Structure formats: C-alpha cells, structure tokens
C-alpha cells in the first residue's frame, strides 16, 4: 500500500509527514486486503504512479487530490459574490432580449407571424425555391402541432445568433490583425468548444437565479460564437496579399481597406462562419432545455425521459428542419453578396 | 511433460476456491449518490463473499429499465425509483422485470420542502396554509419537477388543488434534476428562501437540511387521480412513501439463487443511508469509501444478508 515510504524516510521527512498527517477514510483496497486476511497497512500490488493520493498514503502531510477539487469549490464560492456584482448587470441585457423575443414571437398570432417570416426570407434570399421550402416547412410544423415550440426555439436562435455575429465578427477581425491576440484567443476558443457545457453552467446557477433566461443564452452564445470568430479570422488572413498591395498603392487608409477590400473578399468565409454558428446554436437546443429553455428541446427531453421514442424523434427532426431552413436562407443570402462570385 | 507443466500452471493460476462459483454479473450504478453506495456495497459482497466477477454499468433509471426489458442485460438493477419511471409498471405487468425487494426499506420520502433556516425564522411556514398566506416569504416561487418525471404530473395536480398559483407563487419548471439540486445549494449559500419538490435520501438533503411542508393527510384515491394528467378534480394529498426496488432478470435469478437471496435481503433504512451520505459529504469521500464506511460500521446489519459460505469468506471483516 504505502509504496513510497522509502522516499520520505530516505529524505528525512518522516517527522514532517507524521506531524501534518490527517487520516483519510479507509479505501476499498484496504478493506479488500483485510477481507483476504492480509494486513491492510502492508505494501501490496504493483507500483502506482506517484500521484497525490499514493504519496498521501506514505506521507500524511501531502494533500489528496480531493483537497484540490474542494479548494477550487471553496474559491469559487468565496469569489461568487464579487463575480455576481460584475457579471449580473453585464448579462442582464441578454435576459431582457431573450424574454422579449420569446414574448413577441409567441404573442403574435400565426397568421401575422408566418407571413412576416416568409417575407423576410424572400427579402434576404431573393430565391423562390428557398422561400417556398421555408413556407412549406412552417406549414408542416404547424400541421403536426409543433408550431409553438418551433417558434420559441426560433426566437432563441435569432437572439443568440445575432449576438454571436455581433460580438464574433469584431473579435475575429481584431484577431486577424494581431498575431499575439490570435495566439492568446485560440486556446480560449478551444476551451469554449470542448469544455462540457454543464460544467460551467451549474456554477453559473450560483451567480444568477436558475429562472433567468440568460443561463441558456450564455450556454448557446459561448458555444456557437467560436466558428464565426475562427472563420472571420481565417477569411481576412486569406485575402490575397496582392490585392492588399494594390489597395495600399491607391493610398487607402486602414479603415477603408478593412471595409472596402478585406471584408468583402472575406465574406464567403465569414458567411460560412455564420452558417456554422447557426448550426451549433441549434445543436445546443437540448442542453439549453436542460437549464429550462423553452422550445423543441423540452419535447426531446420529455420523449427521452418517458421512453416515447417517437416524440423525441419528431421533435429532433423539427430541430433539423429549422436548421435546414436557416442554412438554405443564409446560403442564398451569401450568394447575393458574394463579390468574388459575381465578377465571374 | 508439457501436459504436466500445463496442469501445474493451471493449478497455480486458479484462484483460491471460494466455495461457490458465481460467474459474471453485471450491475447498474445509477448516477446519484445513494445508488453508487448501494452498488459498491453489493459489488464488494458479491466479489469477496460469493466469488462473482462483477461489472458495474453506469446508467440512469429509464435507460436501465429499457435495457433490461428489451435485452435482459444488465442482470441487476439497483435503486429503481419506481415513480420516476412510469414505464416500470407496464414492464412489470408484462413480466419482463422481476422485483426482488425494497432496497430502501423505509421507502423514499418525497414532498414539498423548505430550508430549516427559513422554518426557524418563520414557523408559520410549516403548513401549506401558512405558505399560501405568505408567498413572499418562500421567495414567490415553487420549484417544479422537469418534464417527463412522474412527480411533475402529481405536483401539477396538487398545485392546482391547493391554489398555489392564485396565491401569487410562480411555478417554475426546471429542465433537469441537476438544476434543482444546484438551486437548493445556491439558496443555502445565500440563505435565501426556497420552496419546491425534492426527495430523500439524497446527498442534497443530507448536506442542506430541509423540512417538509405539511399538506394534510394522505389520501390514496386523490393521489391515484393526481398521477394522471387529465385528473378532472384534483384534491390535495401528500406523497406516499416511494417504492425503491432492486430488480433482477429471471435468468439471473435462476442461475444464481444464492446471490439473489443476498440481494433480496439487502436493505437500507433511511437513517442508515442518510448517515452514510452525510459522512460522505463531510469527508469528501468517494462512493467506494462510503461503502467501506457502511461495511465497517454496520457489520451486524449486513452479516445477516449473507449465506454460510459467504460469511466464512468474509469472516476476517465480520469479527
């Protein structure tokens, strides 16, 4: 058991060890050894990695790993009040926007809302097939009694995606101008995309009340903002150096270059980023429902919990349908503004 | 010569005869604290006492029941909270699952709870009438079960019967059990009021002591109607004790009657389980360590669960 005794005895730290020793609870290995009739304190088994827990068994003064996790928890709870004072007002506009969007979308009767949405599709895409597809999708969702929940999800996605683009594109532009900024932001983006959402959502419940809509708003925005940032950065960096040189030769200022040359040429990549952002927001719908977001996610969860596979599947397909609608619309809008294509 | 060497090798490699051969067993480990302890205790007793090769399967209520009903795996389901799985009754009626015993012998305790510090400050909140008369004192909100849990329907009907919404208390439906637990922890941190549904024994109620609000006498008929979504005239009734079962497959019961007997005897009272969970929280212990604490503290309890051969195998711990 106590494999590393020799290390501490050899270094003469035995007194220090026993002084600071705190007896941890009996482990399963010790009990199993006792069951087999062996002395639980005796050394047995293969040499374990010199981890905090293994070293703790030889030297009680070394803390166990659980002390580290407990320390993290205590630090968070101590810092909680300060964080609350800063973060709560900063994120309140998000709550306000989500609540109002949900109210507007659900309070408007369908015979006003749907024509507005279909007209919006036409204005943005100017493409008859896409508009007809969107119209038919809404009719289908309405026919199977999924219109209310689909509209709620749509409202949430609209708000979150707009905010993602609003904040993401400027950050991407800033990253493309500065290598140092890019190097420091990329790890943060990696973290946001891979850290399990529940891990930071649960502590957020300590900061904001669980009834606040900004909880799921933050979950969706933090996850979905990453593609638009990455692709904006990529798109601007990929702008042909010769074109930039020509722009410099014409004496354009940095601002003129950015808005006149770089952004228009980077637009395909930026729109690809926006498209991916929309997809990822919809992917987060079910997790958002785990923290009390309304919409199609609630139906999916109900289907899973009640073992009503059909309910879950249909609600899931509703999410897919919304995704396809938004995808085709945004792609059609892209084709209209794509400078590099229209010159062919 | 080779045959001799092979036989010698086999003899050396054979494990010490544990008097009964159990084989491979799969057992669920549900994703909450008390179930992890139950599974760890069962795992230890089966491995050390009966010579089984135990595989723990992390799971939760509905996937576990579905898996047992449709595929016959895993062999043992521990801590099945029957009222969280309305589908259980249907499957039991079809004979696809076989209940052994109430693993939590007192049954689970469900109800509407308020924190102890709130009750001390305002003793009038001990009854539902007091709560309805003072909605601001409980925070103006009732924390309702997530959609898909059986308690959601029962609570909805009880809330209608009691007139909770009319009294000015907003009914907030949580998205998941995790957010409910976190909201209790967050309220306790700031000593804010909290009023909603929860159940015991859990590590949440072990850590954050709360008291149930008195909603009157239990009425079996009213409760049966409350369990249906379309209950026409719901009447207020508290929850009965919740059945928490150990369930095994028929094939497992036939092949391993000794182990099945042990599982049938394995029961924990709420006091024992609450004590173990509270100890686990205090010492930041893992489920294995909590199981060890139970095994070393309650030797006279689990000694009775075992048959002769297993008691012999575990004699060194039992004395």
XYZ file of C-alpha atoms in Angstrom:
663
model
C 0.000 0.000 0.000
C 2.471 2.595 1.163
C 4.867 2.178 -1.740
C 6.597 5.484 -1.443
C 7.563 5.223 2.219
C 11.192 4.809 1.219
C 11.209 8.221 -0.477
C 10.146 10.128 2.580
C 12.190 8.062 5.018
C 15.213 8.483 2.794
C 14.784 12.261 2.566
C 14.388 12.505 6.340
C 10.894 13.965 6.061
C 9.222 11.354 8.266
C 8.698 13.786 11.171
C 7.203 16.475 8.960
C 4.950 13.863 7.385
C 3.580 12.468 10.585
C 3.126 15.957 12.049
C 0.834 17.175 9.325
C -0.848 13.845 8.902
C -4.617 13.699 8.602
C -6.079 10.231 8.419
C -8.113 9.772 5.279
C -11.073 7.395 5.151
C -10.335 3.686 4.680
C -10.135 2.827 0.994
C -11.697 -0.109 -0.810
C -8.276 -1.636 -1.463
C -7.538 -1.673 2.255
C -10.873 -3.342 3.028
C -10.349 -5.977 0.325
C -6.886 -6.672 1.739
C -8.444 -7.082 5.172
C -11.046 -9.459 3.706
C -8.309 -11.587 2.267
C -6.772 -11.773 5.724
C -3.799 -9.543 4.926
C -2.603 -6.551 6.906
C -4.234 -3.512 5.276
C -1.194 -1.380 6.048
C 1.190 -3.725 4.227
C 2.553 -2.889 0.809
C 0.971 -4.936 -1.957
C 0.121 -4.683 -5.588
C 2.011 -3.050 -8.437
C 3.832 0.249 -8.062
C 1.297 3.050 -8.607
C 2.077 6.350 -10.291
C 3.426 8.838 -7.687
C 0.131 10.712 -7.590
C -1.055 12.907 -4.737
C -3.236 10.092 -3.382
C -0.424 7.477 -3.488
C 2.044 9.862 -1.863
C -0.544 10.732 0.753
C -0.630 7.101 1.859
C 3.095 7.264 2.607
C 3.141 10.781 3.950
C 0.021 12.155 5.574
C 1.097 15.776 5.176
C 0.717 15.663 1.392
C -2.853 16.620 0.451
C -5.046 14.264 -1.528
C -6.457 15.191 -4.922
C -9.882 15.740 -3.382
C -8.404 18.659 -1.419
C -7.626 20.329 -4.718
C -11.154 19.912 -6.002
C -12.541 21.070 -2.659
C -10.215 24.108 -2.777
C -11.494 25.010 -6.254
C -15.045 24.806 -4.987
C -14.299 26.971 -1.943
C -12.501 29.583 -4.082
C -15.462 29.785 -6.412
C -17.943 30.133 -3.562
C -15.787 32.863 -1.969
C -15.415 34.759 -5.235
C -19.069 34.273 -6.074
C -20.375 37.477 -4.581
C -17.812 39.654 -6.347
C -18.404 37.880 -9.641
C -22.129 38.339 -9.216
C -21.824 42.103 -8.826
C -19.845 42.316 -12.075
C -21.490 39.689 -14.252
C -25.145 40.077 -13.330
C -25.683 43.601 -14.720
C -23.363 42.902 -17.666
C -25.501 39.994 -18.821
C -28.889 41.418 -17.905
C -29.475 42.808 -21.456
C -29.242 39.212 -22.712
C -32.056 38.125 -20.381
C -34.097 41.119 -21.443
C -33.589 40.399 -25.149
C -34.417 36.701 -24.815
C -37.535 37.317 -22.735
C -38.801 39.986 -25.101
C -38.042 37.984 -28.242
C -39.877 34.992 -26.786
C -42.812 37.191 -25.851
C -43.001 38.851 -29.280
C -42.747 35.591 -31.193
C -45.274 33.725 -29.083
C -47.750 36.573 -28.612
C -48.001 37.395 -32.316
C -50.751 35.309 -33.907
C -49.509 32.846 -36.507
C -51.342 34.468 -39.385
C -49.261 37.627 -38.853
C -46.002 35.994 -37.799
C -45.617 33.370 -40.513
C -46.198 35.738 -43.452
C -43.673 38.153 -41.901
C -41.098 35.389 -41.571
C -41.694 34.153 -45.106
C -41.460 37.711 -46.443
C -38.223 38.159 -44.509
C -36.874 35.001 -46.147
C -37.705 36.399 -49.574
C -36.050 39.752 -48.844
C -32.891 38.135 -47.582
C -32.522 35.374 -50.139
C -34.473 36.524 -53.227
C -34.704 32.863 -54.089
C -38.057 31.296 -54.888
C -37.148 27.659 -54.068
C -35.828 28.648 -50.628
C -38.878 30.770 -49.808
C -41.248 28.010 -50.856
C -39.280 25.487 -48.790
C -39.461 27.736 -45.710
C -43.185 28.261 -46.187
C -43.851 24.540 -46.570
C -41.718 23.744 -43.508
C -43.730 26.122 -41.357
C -46.949 24.640 -42.680
C -45.696 21.138 -41.845
C -44.600 22.101 -38.326
C -47.940 23.782 -37.773
C -49.838 20.762 -39.041
C -48.178 18.439 -36.501
C -48.817 20.831 -33.569
C -45.154 21.694 -33.215
C -45.503 25.317 -34.319
C -45.481 26.938 -30.842
C -42.353 25.165 -29.683
C -40.648 25.685 -33.038
C -41.345 29.421 -32.841
C -39.929 29.557 -29.307
C -36.742 27.815 -30.451
C -36.558 30.141 -33.460
C -36.813 33.204 -31.213
C -33.986 31.956 -29.007
C -31.818 31.131 -32.024
C -32.426 34.543 -33.619
C -31.328 36.394 -30.498
C -28.340 34.187 -29.771
C -27.072 34.050 -33.347
C -27.371 37.826 -33.767
C -25.340 38.356 -30.618
C -22.790 35.758 -31.698
C -22.267 37.552 -35.015
C -22.336 40.985 -33.380
C -19.521 40.070 -31.000
C -17.808 37.374 -33.020
C -17.000 39.265 -36.213
C -15.206 42.184 -34.495
C -13.223 39.738 -32.368
C -12.298 37.789 -35.493
C -11.207 40.992 -37.252
C -9.115 42.013 -34.237
C -7.522 38.562 -34.182
C -6.642 38.751 -37.853
C -4.739 41.970 -37.288
C -2.643 40.792 -34.371
C -0.713 37.536 -34.165
C -0.299 37.893 -30.404
C -4.010 38.302 -29.887
C -4.651 35.290 -32.069
C -2.222 33.186 -30.056
C -3.919 34.103 -26.800
C -7.509 33.803 -28.036
C -7.196 30.423 -29.787
C -6.799 28.441 -26.500
C -9.889 30.206 -25.134
C -11.846 29.190 -28.240
C -10.625 25.608 -27.849
C -11.811 25.683 -24.237
C -15.226 27.052 -25.166
C -15.802 24.400 -27.779
C -14.740 21.393 -25.757
C -15.413 22.166 -22.087
C -18.650 20.332 -21.254
C -21.307 22.994 -21.028
C -22.855 21.707 -17.829
C -19.511 22.139 -16.070
C -19.701 25.922 -16.239
C -23.491 26.198 -16.357
C -24.008 24.695 -12.900
C -21.708 27.231 -11.171
C -23.497 29.990 -13.109
C -26.702 28.990 -11.318
C -24.997 30.163 -8.125
C -24.426 33.557 -9.715
C -27.724 34.078 -11.474
C -31.042 32.622 -10.442
C -31.960 29.405 -12.242
C -35.053 31.127 -13.628
C -33.034 33.644 -15.662
C -33.070 33.079 -19.396
C -29.502 34.358 -19.660
C -28.317 30.970 -18.330
C -29.194 29.159 -21.513
C -28.436 32.270 -23.559
C -24.857 32.235 -22.277
C -24.602 28.480 -22.897
C -25.629 28.842 -26.534
C -23.637 32.012 -27.263
C -20.367 30.806 -25.748
C -20.508 27.562 -27.698
C -21.797 28.910 -31.004
C -19.671 32.057 -31.205
C -16.486 30.122 -31.871
C -16.952 29.221 -35.576
C -17.712 32.790 -36.635
C -14.630 34.066 -34.787
C -12.341 31.432 -36.271
C -13.642 31.795 -39.796
C -13.629 35.597 -39.774
C -10.011 35.487 -38.653
C -9.223 32.936 -41.342
C -11.109 34.757 -44.067
C -9.370 38.058 -43.531
C -5.954 36.455 -43.248
C -6.587 34.620 -46.516
C -7.265 37.801 -48.503
C -4.801 37.895 -51.388
C -1.673 39.885 -50.482
C -1.549 41.349 -53.992
C -4.955 42.929 -53.544
C -3.829 44.468 -50.254
C -0.737 45.789 -52.011
C -2.870 47.325 -54.703
C -5.082 48.911 -52.071
C -2.002 50.357 -50.360
C -0.815 51.638 -53.714
C -4.108 53.502 -54.080
C -3.438 55.118 -50.682
C -6.370 53.578 -48.849
C -6.450 54.060 -45.092
C -6.676 51.042 -42.799
C -10.368 51.609 -42.283
C -11.049 51.897 -45.993
C -9.050 48.737 -46.601
C -10.984 46.851 -43.969
C -14.442 47.800 -45.127
C -13.719 48.219 -48.814
C -11.403 45.334 -49.577
C -10.850 42.842 -46.782
C -14.361 42.254 -45.524
C -15.974 41.935 -48.959
C -13.295 39.463 -50.039
C -13.502 37.558 -46.761
C -17.271 37.419 -46.909
C -17.559 33.794 -48.126
C -15.570 32.635 -45.118
C -17.441 34.923 -42.749
C -20.776 33.672 -44.041
C -19.563 30.091 -43.665
C -18.782 31.008 -40.070
C -22.257 32.478 -39.566
C -23.767 29.364 -41.075
C -21.799 27.117 -38.719
C -22.781 29.351 -35.807
C -26.445 28.818 -36.621
C -25.920 25.054 -36.835
C -24.114 24.955 -33.494
C -26.770 27.078 -31.781
C -29.365 24.559 -32.874
C -27.141 21.739 -31.665
C -27.217 23.344 -28.214
C -31.018 23.470 -28.077
C -31.360 20.305 -25.975
C -28.665 21.307 -23.497
C -30.345 24.704 -23.235
C -33.563 22.892 -22.333
C -31.705 21.089 -19.548
C -31.355 24.535 -17.985
C -35.004 25.384 -18.516
C -35.058 26.861 -22.031
C -38.457 26.503 -23.725
C -38.898 25.089 -27.206
C -38.281 21.871 -29.111
C -35.598 20.761 -26.640
C -38.245 20.290 -23.943
C -40.129 17.862 -26.184
C -36.936 15.960 -26.936
C -36.188 15.619 -23.225
C -39.742 14.570 -22.473
C -39.509 11.889 -25.156
C -36.225 10.602 -23.729
C -37.453 10.550 -20.135
C -40.785 8.909 -20.869
C -39.308 6.437 -23.334
C -41.591 7.869 -26.002
C -39.107 7.419 -28.816
C -41.452 8.859 -31.435
C -41.940 12.124 -29.548
C -38.206 12.604 -29.210
C -37.559 11.759 -32.846
C -40.198 14.112 -34.250
C -39.046 16.978 -32.034
C -35.465 16.251 -33.083
C -36.485 16.295 -36.733
C -38.194 19.618 -36.059
C -34.833 20.964 -34.916
C -33.225 19.588 -38.090
C -35.913 21.264 -40.195
C -35.268 24.614 -38.523
C -31.555 24.132 -39.148
C -32.063 23.389 -42.834
C -34.396 26.382 -43.245
C -31.885 28.764 -41.683
C -28.997 27.163 -43.553
C -30.563 27.497 -47.018
C -31.687 31.049 -46.308
C -28.281 32.165 -45.147
C -26.579 30.415 -48.082
C -28.905 32.143 -50.542
C -28.164 35.472 -48.844
C -24.463 34.725 -49.171
C -24.744 34.104 -52.874
C -26.252 37.545 -53.291
C -23.447 39.387 -51.545
C -20.585 37.233 -52.709
C -18.382 39.710 -54.526
C -15.852 37.153 -55.716
C -18.537 35.159 -57.473
C -20.472 37.945 -59.116
C -17.394 39.038 -61.027
C -17.300 35.762 -62.978
C 5.956 -33.247 -19.715
C 4.115 -30.393 -21.418
C 0.825 -31.711 -20.097
C 2.279 -31.803 -16.593
C 3.577 -28.250 -16.892
C 0.242 -27.065 -18.266
C -1.687 -28.705 -15.437
C 0.711 -27.258 -12.887
C 0.340 -23.817 -14.437
C -3.444 -24.093 -14.367
C -3.380 -25.221 -10.738
C -1.140 -22.320 -9.765
C -3.220 -19.833 -11.691
C -6.516 -20.979 -10.203
C -7.967 -18.534 -7.698
C -8.417 -19.765 -4.133
C -11.598 -21.822 -4.029
C -14.318 -19.572 -2.702
C -16.723 -22.452 -2.190
C -19.323 -21.141 -4.650
C -18.947 -20.284 -8.301
C -20.942 -17.287 -9.336
C -19.661 -16.274 -12.741
C -20.046 -12.924 -14.447
C -22.577 -10.473 -13.103
C -23.490 -7.031 -14.407
C -24.993 -4.488 -12.053
C -26.133 -0.910 -12.666
C -24.617 2.079 -10.936
C -27.096 4.919 -11.171
C -25.865 8.473 -11.417
C -26.822 9.578 -7.893
C -25.058 9.248 -4.576
C -27.141 6.679 -2.671
C -27.220 4.328 -5.648
C -23.447 4.467 -6.033
C -23.131 3.398 -2.386
C -25.661 0.557 -2.780
C -23.879 -0.708 -5.895
C -20.431 -0.502 -4.268
C -21.650 -2.480 -1.230
C -23.323 -5.100 -3.446
C -20.206 -5.314 -5.630
C -17.945 -5.912 -2.612
C -20.202 -8.582 -1.094
C -20.651 -10.404 -4.399
C -16.948 -10.354 -5.253
C -15.470 -11.168 -1.869
C -18.286 -13.292 -0.478
C -19.675 -15.151 -3.460
C -16.774 -15.144 -5.912
C -18.618 -13.270 -8.657
C -16.932 -11.278 -11.395
C -18.859 -8.045 -11.190
C -19.108 -5.414 -13.924
C -20.557 -2.067 -12.934
C -22.630 -0.360 -15.620
C -23.114 3.407 -15.157
C -26.704 4.201 -16.016
C -29.871 6.001 -15.024
C -33.462 4.936 -14.441
C -35.085 4.889 -17.857
C -32.215 3.540 -19.984
C -31.640 0.805 -17.376
C -35.257 -0.383 -17.365
C -35.481 -0.320 -21.129
C -32.279 -2.285 -21.456
C -33.403 -4.964 -19.006
C -36.830 -5.268 -20.564
C -35.605 -5.474 -24.137
C -32.228 -7.226 -23.906
C -32.085 -8.883 -20.491
C -28.883 -7.009 -19.626
C -27.694 -5.872 -17.098
C -28.524 -8.629 -14.636
C -29.248 -6.470 -11.611
C -30.865 -3.045 -11.367
C -30.301 -1.349 -8.032
C -32.264 1.550 -6.575
C -35.013 1.728 -9.095
C -37.192 4.664 -8.096
C -40.420 3.336 -9.488
C -42.287 6.627 -9.562
C -39.589 8.280 -11.653
C -40.219 5.642 -14.297
C -43.897 5.358 -15.203
C -42.842 2.777 -17.731
C -41.865 0.354 -14.937
C -45.438 -0.626 -14.123
C -46.105 -1.535 -17.723
C -42.959 -3.673 -17.946
C -43.594 -5.411 -14.613
C -47.121 -6.257 -15.713
C -45.699 -7.771 -18.890
C -43.388 -9.873 -16.731
C -40.210 -8.536 -18.280
C -38.686 -7.388 -14.990
C -38.737 -9.133 -11.606
C -38.747 -7.006 -8.432
C -36.835 -8.508 -5.507
C -37.193 -6.194 -2.561
C -37.441 -2.597 -1.337
C -33.744 -1.763 -1.199
C -34.570 1.407 0.753
C -36.763 -0.256 3.356
C -38.364 2.965 4.602
C -39.081 3.949 1.028
C -38.083 7.225 -0.463
C -39.534 10.367 1.095
C -40.989 12.843 -1.385
C -42.665 16.118 -0.738
C -42.540 19.877 -0.758
C -39.632 21.195 1.284
C -38.416 24.469 2.773
C -34.941 25.052 4.263
C -34.602 24.684 8.041
C -33.273 28.231 8.479
C -36.433 29.558 6.802
C -38.638 27.494 9.094
C -36.802 28.753 12.180
C -37.308 32.373 11.161
C -40.933 31.911 10.156
C -42.580 28.968 11.938
C -45.893 29.699 10.246
C -44.472 28.254 7.010
C -44.690 24.726 8.459
C -48.103 24.170 6.863
C -49.312 24.744 3.329
C -51.865 27.290 4.552
C -49.040 29.328 6.075
C -47.080 29.166 2.836
C -50.063 30.256 0.737
C -50.734 33.161 3.090
C -47.109 34.362 2.863
C -45.910 33.812 -0.710
C -43.115 36.403 -0.486
C -41.573 34.608 2.496
C -40.911 31.476 0.392
C -39.475 33.520 -2.459
C -42.627 33.667 -4.541
C -41.656 30.561 -6.494
C -42.331 26.807 -6.487
C -39.592 24.621 -7.995
C -41.393 22.049 -10.132
C -40.028 18.731 -11.467
C -38.684 18.536 -15.026
C -40.957 17.434 -17.837
C -41.039 13.651 -18.160
C -40.777 12.898 -14.432
C -43.845 11.335 -12.836
C -43.712 13.871 -9.993
C -44.400 16.660 -12.478
C -47.952 15.437 -13.072
C -48.616 14.777 -9.383
C -47.234 18.184 -8.396
C -49.185 19.962 -11.136
C -52.451 18.492 -9.883
C -51.640 19.131 -6.227
C -50.659 22.714 -7.042
C -53.970 23.231 -8.802
C -55.868 21.730 -5.875
C -54.066 23.923 -3.347
C -54.421 27.088 -5.419
C -50.697 27.829 -5.308
C -50.584 29.911 -8.458
C -53.570 32.006 -7.392
C -51.808 32.762 -4.106
C -49.082 34.524 -6.085
C -46.432 31.800 -6.223
C -44.895 31.327 -9.669
C -44.460 27.702 -10.731
C -41.019 27.353 -12.308
C -40.373 24.136 -14.211
C -36.769 23.002 -14.097
C -35.087 21.489 -17.138
C -33.206 18.803 -15.230
C -32.650 17.338 -11.761
C -29.198 18.892 -11.672
C -30.542 22.448 -11.818
C -32.976 21.636 -8.973
C -30.138 20.394 -6.780
C -27.998 23.417 -7.665
C -30.807 25.853 -6.912
C -31.067 24.368 -3.407
C -27.315 24.666 -2.913
C -27.311 28.234 -4.225
C -30.214 29.238 -1.958
C -28.438 27.725 1.051
C -25.228 29.616 0.239
C -27.019 32.947 0.350
C -29.578 31.857 2.967
C -32.368 32.704 0.548
C -35.822 31.190 0.645
C -36.573 28.069 -1.408
C -39.800 26.156 -1.834
C -40.300 23.196 -4.122
C -40.308 19.447 -4.687
C -37.446 17.174 -3.663
C -36.858 13.699 -2.276
C -34.739 11.819 0.301
C -32.401 10.059 0.902
C -30.109 12.170 -1.248
C -26.796 13.863 -0.658
C -28.535 17.202 -1.289
C -30.908 16.803 1.633
C -28.085 15.283 3.654
C -25.976 18.399 3.119
C -28.727 21.024 3.256
C -31.253 20.086 5.918
C -34.825 20.891 4.939
C -38.275 20.176 6.360
C -41.376 19.020 4.561
C -44.348 21.357 4.443
C -47.435 19.744 5.967
C -50.077 19.351 3.255
C -52.522 17.262 5.236
C -53.396 13.588 5.351
C -52.506 11.066 2.687
C -55.483 10.168 0.505
C -54.839 7.137 -1.712
C -57.691 7.875 -4.122
C -56.697 11.516 -4.550
C -53.066 10.553 -5.111
C -54.017 7.960 -7.724
C -56.001 10.583 -9.622
C -53.189 13.123 -9.265
C -50.870 10.756 -11.085
C -52.955 11.162 -14.236
C -52.589 14.215 -16.408
C -56.282 14.549 -17.051
C -57.415 14.332 -13.420
C -60.734 16.180 -13.571
C -60.967 17.359 -9.975
C -57.586 17.112 -8.243
C -57.506 17.041 -4.449
C -54.524 17.910 -2.292
C -52.655 14.894 -0.921
C -49.053 14.382 0.196
C -46.855 11.746 -1.420
C -46.883 8.206 -0.062
C -43.524 6.621 0.601
C -41.835 5.983 -2.723
C -41.010 2.425 -3.641
C -37.329 1.955 -4.389
C -36.661 -1.537 -5.690
C -33.909 -3.962 -6.560
C -34.856 -5.659 -9.805
C -33.231 -8.693 -11.434
C -33.757 -10.614 -14.635
C -35.454 -14.018 -14.459
C -32.437 -15.790 -15.947
C -30.125 -14.321 -13.329
C -32.472 -15.375 -10.506
C -32.485 -18.946 -11.824
C -28.739 -19.232 -12.386
C -27.628 -17.566 -9.154
C -30.149 -18.314 -6.398
C -27.609 -17.645 -3.601
C -26.710 -14.193 -4.842
C -30.377 -13.449 -5.497
C -31.141 -14.333 -1.876
C -28.449 -11.954 -0.692
C -29.841 -9.196 -2.884
C -33.306 -9.927 -1.562
C -32.019 -9.401 1.973
C -30.058 -6.257 1.109
C -31.993 -3.334 2.547
C -31.001 0.050 3.939
C -33.078 2.186 6.280
C -33.280 5.901 5.552
C -31.389 6.649 8.773
C -28.505 4.398 7.698
C -28.403 5.810 4.183
C -28.692 9.441 5.312
C -25.915 8.810 7.828
C -23.642 7.327 5.170
C -24.333 10.157 2.718
C -23.771 12.827 5.365
C -20.462 11.163 6.321
C -19.524 11.045 2.634
C -20.128 14.796 2.229
C -18.209 15.687 5.402
C -15.175 13.675 4.338
C -15.339 14.369 0.608
C -15.287 10.607 0.179
C -15.776 8.603 -2.972
C -18.701 6.127 -3.247
C -16.243 3.258 -2.656
C -15.067 4.851 0.579
C -18.657 5.499 1.643
C -19.380 1.816 1.015
C -16.344 0.889 3.135
C -17.687 3.155 5.897
C -21.035 1.352 5.751
C -19.389 -2.077 5.725
C -17.196 -1.305 8.714
C -19.877 0.476 10.738
C -22.890 -1.757 10.198
C -21.325 -5.226 10.385
C -24.249 -6.718 12.300
C -26.671 -5.462 9.647
C -25.051 -6.892 6.550
C -23.769 -10.016 8.294
C -27.368 -11.246 8.250
C -27.703 -10.827 4.494
C -25.080 -13.479 3.667
C -25.331 -17.233 3.460
C -22.971 -19.614 5.326
C -20.242 -19.835 2.713
C -20.084 -16.086 2.160
C -19.950 -15.412 5.903
C -16.942 -17.707 6.090
C -15.210 -15.911 3.224
C -15.731 -12.560 4.881
C -15.025 -13.791 8.409
C -11.937 -11.606 8.723
C -14.004 -8.451 8.368
C -17.110 -9.604 10.172
C -15.491 -10.021 13.573
